[in-house]
Tab-separated table of C-alpha atoms in Angstrom:
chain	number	residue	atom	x	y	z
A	255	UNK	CA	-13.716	-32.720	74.644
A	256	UNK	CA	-11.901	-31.668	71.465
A	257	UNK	CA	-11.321	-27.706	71.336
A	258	UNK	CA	-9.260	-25.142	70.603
A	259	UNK	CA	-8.709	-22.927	74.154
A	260	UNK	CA	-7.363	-19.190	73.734
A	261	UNK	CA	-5.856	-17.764	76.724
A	262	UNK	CA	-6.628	-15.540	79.036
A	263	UNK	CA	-9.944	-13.881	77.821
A	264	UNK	CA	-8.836	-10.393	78.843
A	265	UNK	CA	-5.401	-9.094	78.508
A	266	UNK	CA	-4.469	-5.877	79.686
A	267	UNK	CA	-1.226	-4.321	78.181
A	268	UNK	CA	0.965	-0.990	78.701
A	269	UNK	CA	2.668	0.903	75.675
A	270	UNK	CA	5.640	-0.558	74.879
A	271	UNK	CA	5.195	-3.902	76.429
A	272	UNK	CA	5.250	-7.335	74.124
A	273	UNK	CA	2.535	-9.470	75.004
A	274	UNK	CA	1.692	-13.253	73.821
A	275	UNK	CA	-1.527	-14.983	72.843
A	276	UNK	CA	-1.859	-18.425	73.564
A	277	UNK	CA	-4.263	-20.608	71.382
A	278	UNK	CA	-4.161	-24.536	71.460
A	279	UNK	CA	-5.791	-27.191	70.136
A	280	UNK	CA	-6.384	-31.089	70.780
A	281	UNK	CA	-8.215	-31.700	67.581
A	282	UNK	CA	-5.170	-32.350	65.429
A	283	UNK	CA	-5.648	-30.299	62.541
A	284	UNK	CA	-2.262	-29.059	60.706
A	285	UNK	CA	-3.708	-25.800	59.844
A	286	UNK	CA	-3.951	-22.664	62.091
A	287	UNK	CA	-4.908	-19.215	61.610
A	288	UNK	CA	-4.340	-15.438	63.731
A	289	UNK	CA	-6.917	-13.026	62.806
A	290	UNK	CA	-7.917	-9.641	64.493
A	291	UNK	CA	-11.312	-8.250	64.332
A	292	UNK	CA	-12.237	-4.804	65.329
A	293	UNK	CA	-15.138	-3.020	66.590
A	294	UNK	CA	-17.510	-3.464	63.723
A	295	UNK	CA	-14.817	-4.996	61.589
A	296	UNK	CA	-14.472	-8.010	59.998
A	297	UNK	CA	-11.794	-10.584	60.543
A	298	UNK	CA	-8.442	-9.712	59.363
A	299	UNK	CA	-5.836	-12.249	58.832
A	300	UNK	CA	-2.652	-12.126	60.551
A	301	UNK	CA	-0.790	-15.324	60.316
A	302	UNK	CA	-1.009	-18.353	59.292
A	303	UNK	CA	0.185	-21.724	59.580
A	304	UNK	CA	0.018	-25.343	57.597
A	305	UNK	CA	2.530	-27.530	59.473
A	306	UNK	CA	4.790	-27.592	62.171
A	307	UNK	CA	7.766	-24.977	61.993
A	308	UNK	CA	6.183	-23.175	58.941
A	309	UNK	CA	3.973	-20.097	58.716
A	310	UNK	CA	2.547	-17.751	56.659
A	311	UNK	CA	2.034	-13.968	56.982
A	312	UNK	CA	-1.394	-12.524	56.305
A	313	UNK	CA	-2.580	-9.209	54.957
A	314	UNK	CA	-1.452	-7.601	58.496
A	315	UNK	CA	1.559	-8.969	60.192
A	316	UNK	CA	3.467	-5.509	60.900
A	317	UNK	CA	3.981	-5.640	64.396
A	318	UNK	CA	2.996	-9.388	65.716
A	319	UNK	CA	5.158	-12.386	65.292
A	320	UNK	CA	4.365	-16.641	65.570
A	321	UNK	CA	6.203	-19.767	66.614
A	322	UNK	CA	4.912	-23.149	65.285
A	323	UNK	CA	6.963	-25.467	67.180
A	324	UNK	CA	4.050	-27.767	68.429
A	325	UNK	CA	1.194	-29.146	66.265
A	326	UNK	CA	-1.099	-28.128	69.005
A	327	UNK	CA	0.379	-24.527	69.755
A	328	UNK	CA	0.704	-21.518	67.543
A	329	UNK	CA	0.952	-18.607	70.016
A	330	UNK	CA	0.495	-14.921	69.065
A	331	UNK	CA	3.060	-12.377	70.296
A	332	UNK	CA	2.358	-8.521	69.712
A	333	UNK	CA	5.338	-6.379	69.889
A	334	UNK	CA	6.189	-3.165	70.529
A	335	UNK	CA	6.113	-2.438	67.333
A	336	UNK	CA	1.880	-3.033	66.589
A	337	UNK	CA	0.539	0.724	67.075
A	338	UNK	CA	-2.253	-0.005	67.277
A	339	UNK	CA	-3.004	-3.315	69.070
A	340	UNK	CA	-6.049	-3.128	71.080
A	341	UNK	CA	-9.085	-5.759	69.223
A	342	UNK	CA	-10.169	-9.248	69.343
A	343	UNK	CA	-7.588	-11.722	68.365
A	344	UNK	CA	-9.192	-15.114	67.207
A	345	UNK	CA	-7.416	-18.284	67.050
A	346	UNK	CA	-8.860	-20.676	64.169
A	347	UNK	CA	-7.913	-24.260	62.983
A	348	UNK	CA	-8.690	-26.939	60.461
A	349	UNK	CA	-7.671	-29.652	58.462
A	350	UNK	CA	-5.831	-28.955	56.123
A	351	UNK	CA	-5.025	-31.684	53.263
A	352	UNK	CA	-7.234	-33.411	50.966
A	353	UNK	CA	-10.380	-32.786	52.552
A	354	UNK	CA	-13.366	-30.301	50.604
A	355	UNK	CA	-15.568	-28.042	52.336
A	356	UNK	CA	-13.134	-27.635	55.406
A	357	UNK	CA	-14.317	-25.469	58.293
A	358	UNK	CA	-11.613	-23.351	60.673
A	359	UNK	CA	-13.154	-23.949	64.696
A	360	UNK	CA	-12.363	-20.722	66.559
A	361	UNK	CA	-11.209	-20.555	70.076
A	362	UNK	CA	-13.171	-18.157	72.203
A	363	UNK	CA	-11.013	-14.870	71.518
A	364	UNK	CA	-8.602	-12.921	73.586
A	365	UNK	CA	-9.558	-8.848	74.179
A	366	UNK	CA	-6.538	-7.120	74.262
A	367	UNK	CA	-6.296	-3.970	75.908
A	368	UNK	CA	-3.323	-1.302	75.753
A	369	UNK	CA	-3.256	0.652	78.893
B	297	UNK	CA	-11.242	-4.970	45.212
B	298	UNK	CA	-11.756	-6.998	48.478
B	299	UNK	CA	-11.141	-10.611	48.031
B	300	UNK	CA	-14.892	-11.492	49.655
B	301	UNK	CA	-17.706	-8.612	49.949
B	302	UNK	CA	-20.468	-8.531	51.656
B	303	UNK	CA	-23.449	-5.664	52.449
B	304	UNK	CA	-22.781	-4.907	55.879
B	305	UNK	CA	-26.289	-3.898	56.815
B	306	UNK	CA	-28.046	-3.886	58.931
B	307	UNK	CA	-30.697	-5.804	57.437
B	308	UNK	CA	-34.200	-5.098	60.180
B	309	UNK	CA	-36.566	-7.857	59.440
B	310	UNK	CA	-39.960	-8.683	61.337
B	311	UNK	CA	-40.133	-12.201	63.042
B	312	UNK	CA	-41.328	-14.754	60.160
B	313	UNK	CA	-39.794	-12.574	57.319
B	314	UNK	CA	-37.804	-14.513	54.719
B	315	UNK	CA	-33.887	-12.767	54.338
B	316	UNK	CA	-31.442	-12.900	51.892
B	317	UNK	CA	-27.947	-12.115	51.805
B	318	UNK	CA	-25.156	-12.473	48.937
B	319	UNK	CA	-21.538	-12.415	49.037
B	320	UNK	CA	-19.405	-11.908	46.371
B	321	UNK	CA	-15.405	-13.323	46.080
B	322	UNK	CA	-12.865	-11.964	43.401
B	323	UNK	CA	-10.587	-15.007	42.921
B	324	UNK	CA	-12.174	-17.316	40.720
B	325	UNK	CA	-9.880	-20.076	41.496
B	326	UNK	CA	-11.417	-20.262	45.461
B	327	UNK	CA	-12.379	-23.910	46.519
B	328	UNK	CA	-15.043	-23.758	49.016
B	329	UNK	CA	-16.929	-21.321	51.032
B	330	UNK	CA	-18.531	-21.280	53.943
B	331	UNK	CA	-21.310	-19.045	55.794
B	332	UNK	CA	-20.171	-18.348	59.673
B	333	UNK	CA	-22.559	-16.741	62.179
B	334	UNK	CA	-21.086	-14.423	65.279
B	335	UNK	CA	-23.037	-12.999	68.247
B	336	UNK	CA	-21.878	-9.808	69.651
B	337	UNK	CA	-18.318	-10.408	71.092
B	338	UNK	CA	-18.168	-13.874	70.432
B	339	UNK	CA	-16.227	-16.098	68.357
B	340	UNK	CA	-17.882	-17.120	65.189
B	341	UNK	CA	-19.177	-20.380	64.763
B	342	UNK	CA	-20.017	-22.345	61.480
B	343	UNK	CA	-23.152	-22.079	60.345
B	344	UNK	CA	-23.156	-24.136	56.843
B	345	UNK	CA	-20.758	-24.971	54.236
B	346	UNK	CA	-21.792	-24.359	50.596
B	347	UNK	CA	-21.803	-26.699	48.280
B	348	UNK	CA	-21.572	-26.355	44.018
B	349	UNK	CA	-25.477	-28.007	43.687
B	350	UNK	CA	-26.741	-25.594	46.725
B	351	UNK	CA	-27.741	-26.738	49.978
B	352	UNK	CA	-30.096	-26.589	52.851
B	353	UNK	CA	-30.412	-27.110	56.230
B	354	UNK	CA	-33.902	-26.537	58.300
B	355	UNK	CA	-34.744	-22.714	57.356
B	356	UNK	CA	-31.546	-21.860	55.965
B	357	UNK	CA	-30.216	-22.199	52.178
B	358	UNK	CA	-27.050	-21.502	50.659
B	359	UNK	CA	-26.257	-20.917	47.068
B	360	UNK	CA	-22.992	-20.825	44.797
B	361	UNK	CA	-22.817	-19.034	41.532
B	362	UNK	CA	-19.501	-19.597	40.087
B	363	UNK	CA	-20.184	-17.570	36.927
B	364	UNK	CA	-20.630	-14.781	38.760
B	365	UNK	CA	-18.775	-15.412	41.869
B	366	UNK	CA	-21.007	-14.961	44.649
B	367	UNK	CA	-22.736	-17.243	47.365
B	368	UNK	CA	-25.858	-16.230	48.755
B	369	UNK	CA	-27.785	-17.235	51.932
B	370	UNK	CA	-31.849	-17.332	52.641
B	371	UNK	CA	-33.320	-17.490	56.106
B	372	UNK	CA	-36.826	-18.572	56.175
B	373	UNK	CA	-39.229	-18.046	58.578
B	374	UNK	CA	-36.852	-15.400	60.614
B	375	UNK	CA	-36.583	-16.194	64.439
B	376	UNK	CA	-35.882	-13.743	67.205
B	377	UNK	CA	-32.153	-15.798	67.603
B	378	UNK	CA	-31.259	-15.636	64.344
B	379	UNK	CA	-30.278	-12.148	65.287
B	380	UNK	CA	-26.278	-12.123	64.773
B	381	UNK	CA	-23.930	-10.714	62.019
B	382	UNK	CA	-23.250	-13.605	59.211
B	383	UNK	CA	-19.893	-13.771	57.652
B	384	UNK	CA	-19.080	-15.401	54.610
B	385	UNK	CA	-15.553	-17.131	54.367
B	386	UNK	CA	-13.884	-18.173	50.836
B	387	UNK	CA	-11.184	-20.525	51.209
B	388	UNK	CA	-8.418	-18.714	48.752
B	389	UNK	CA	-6.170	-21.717	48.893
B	390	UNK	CA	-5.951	-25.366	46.493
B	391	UNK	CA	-5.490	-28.726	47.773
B	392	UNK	CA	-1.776	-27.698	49.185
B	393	UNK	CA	-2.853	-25.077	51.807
B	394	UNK	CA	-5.505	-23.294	53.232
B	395	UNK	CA	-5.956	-19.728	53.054
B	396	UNK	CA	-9.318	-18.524	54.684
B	397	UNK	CA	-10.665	-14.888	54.171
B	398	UNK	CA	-13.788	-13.476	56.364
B	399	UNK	CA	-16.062	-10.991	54.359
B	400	UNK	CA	-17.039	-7.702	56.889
B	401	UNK	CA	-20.121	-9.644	58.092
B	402	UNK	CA	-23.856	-8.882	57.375
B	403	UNK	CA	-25.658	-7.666	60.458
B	404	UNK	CA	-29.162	-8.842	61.384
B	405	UNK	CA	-32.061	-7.469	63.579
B	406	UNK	CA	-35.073	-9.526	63.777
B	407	UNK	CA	-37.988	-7.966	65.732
B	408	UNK	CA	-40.910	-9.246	67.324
């Protein structure tokens, strides 16, 4: 089945440790997107990407940093440097040329937890 | 001003009530939009795209008013699942990239 699989589900992270989000997808869409929602929050964009080896920073990249190396890959890291990094992260993707009306498809979400 | 706004709610409606929500975007130049539903700590999950000439789909209707910038969504005949927070999305970018921005979300309770 085509998807786009975060990983894990639950992450569990002490102070001053870098962590990284996976997200990947098998539906071949050039574009994909970090966001971060938090408790009663909407989504807040945090990178994003429309090909290979080129990305974007959203309205709150301080502290997190993205590869694109893959088509299929664009894994989250949060550094150090986020102070404040427990919330939902939520992988998106979609097509991204030429087409109208094109949805994102989220992965499930990773909880991230700073212990 | 926030590039998409929404009223976050909650909107408490009885089973069978007819809902509307509206959404309202900042950057004229947006080129499409899109109304997402999320359950509680879940991911979201499309609900309907919205076209210039308005659309619908079963019970649910979506609306674009360019003039004034805002896209609106009915739900008729509520049901006990429609329960959820709906999001509305505004794709920021033109035909080179993509850049999609999530309103706060609407929350709403239908009760028996």
């Amino acid at each position: 089945d085509g998807g786009i699989t975060q990983s894990p589900k639950y992450l569990f992270r002490k102070e001053g440790q870098n962590v990284t989000l996976s997200c990947e997808q098998n539906l071949n869409h050039d574009a994909m997107y970090w966001y971060r929602q938090d408790p009663g929050q909407g989504l807040r964009l945090i990178y994003y990407s429309q090909i290979v080896n080129d990305f974007q920073k959203g309205d709150i990249a301080e502290g997190y940093s993205v590869s694109r190396e893959k088509k299929e890959s664009f894994p989250l890291t949060v550094t150090s440097a986020q102070k404040n990094p427990t919330a939902f992260y939520l992988c998106a993707s979609s097509i991204r040329l030429g087409a109208m009306n094109t949805e994102a498809f989220f992965g499930q979400g990773t909880r991230l937890t700073v212990v | 001003r926030k590039e998409v706004e929404q009223d976050p709610g909650p909107f408490n409606v009885p089973e069978g009530a007819t809902v509307a929500f509206n959404c309202t975007y900042s950057n004229s130049a947006s080129q499409s939009f899109f109304w997402y539903r999320q359950d509680c700590r879940k991911e979201p999950k499309l609900l309907m795209s919205v076209y210039s000439s308005g659309n619908e789909d079963g019970r649910f209707t979506a609306q674009l008013n360019r003039a004034s910038q805002y896209i609106s969504l009915l739900i008729r005949d509520s049901k006990l699942s429609d329960s959820a927070t709906y999001l509305c999305v505004v794709n920021l970018g033109d035909t080179g990239f993509q850049k999609l921005v999530f309103g706060t979300g609407t929350r709403l309770l239908v009760s028996p």
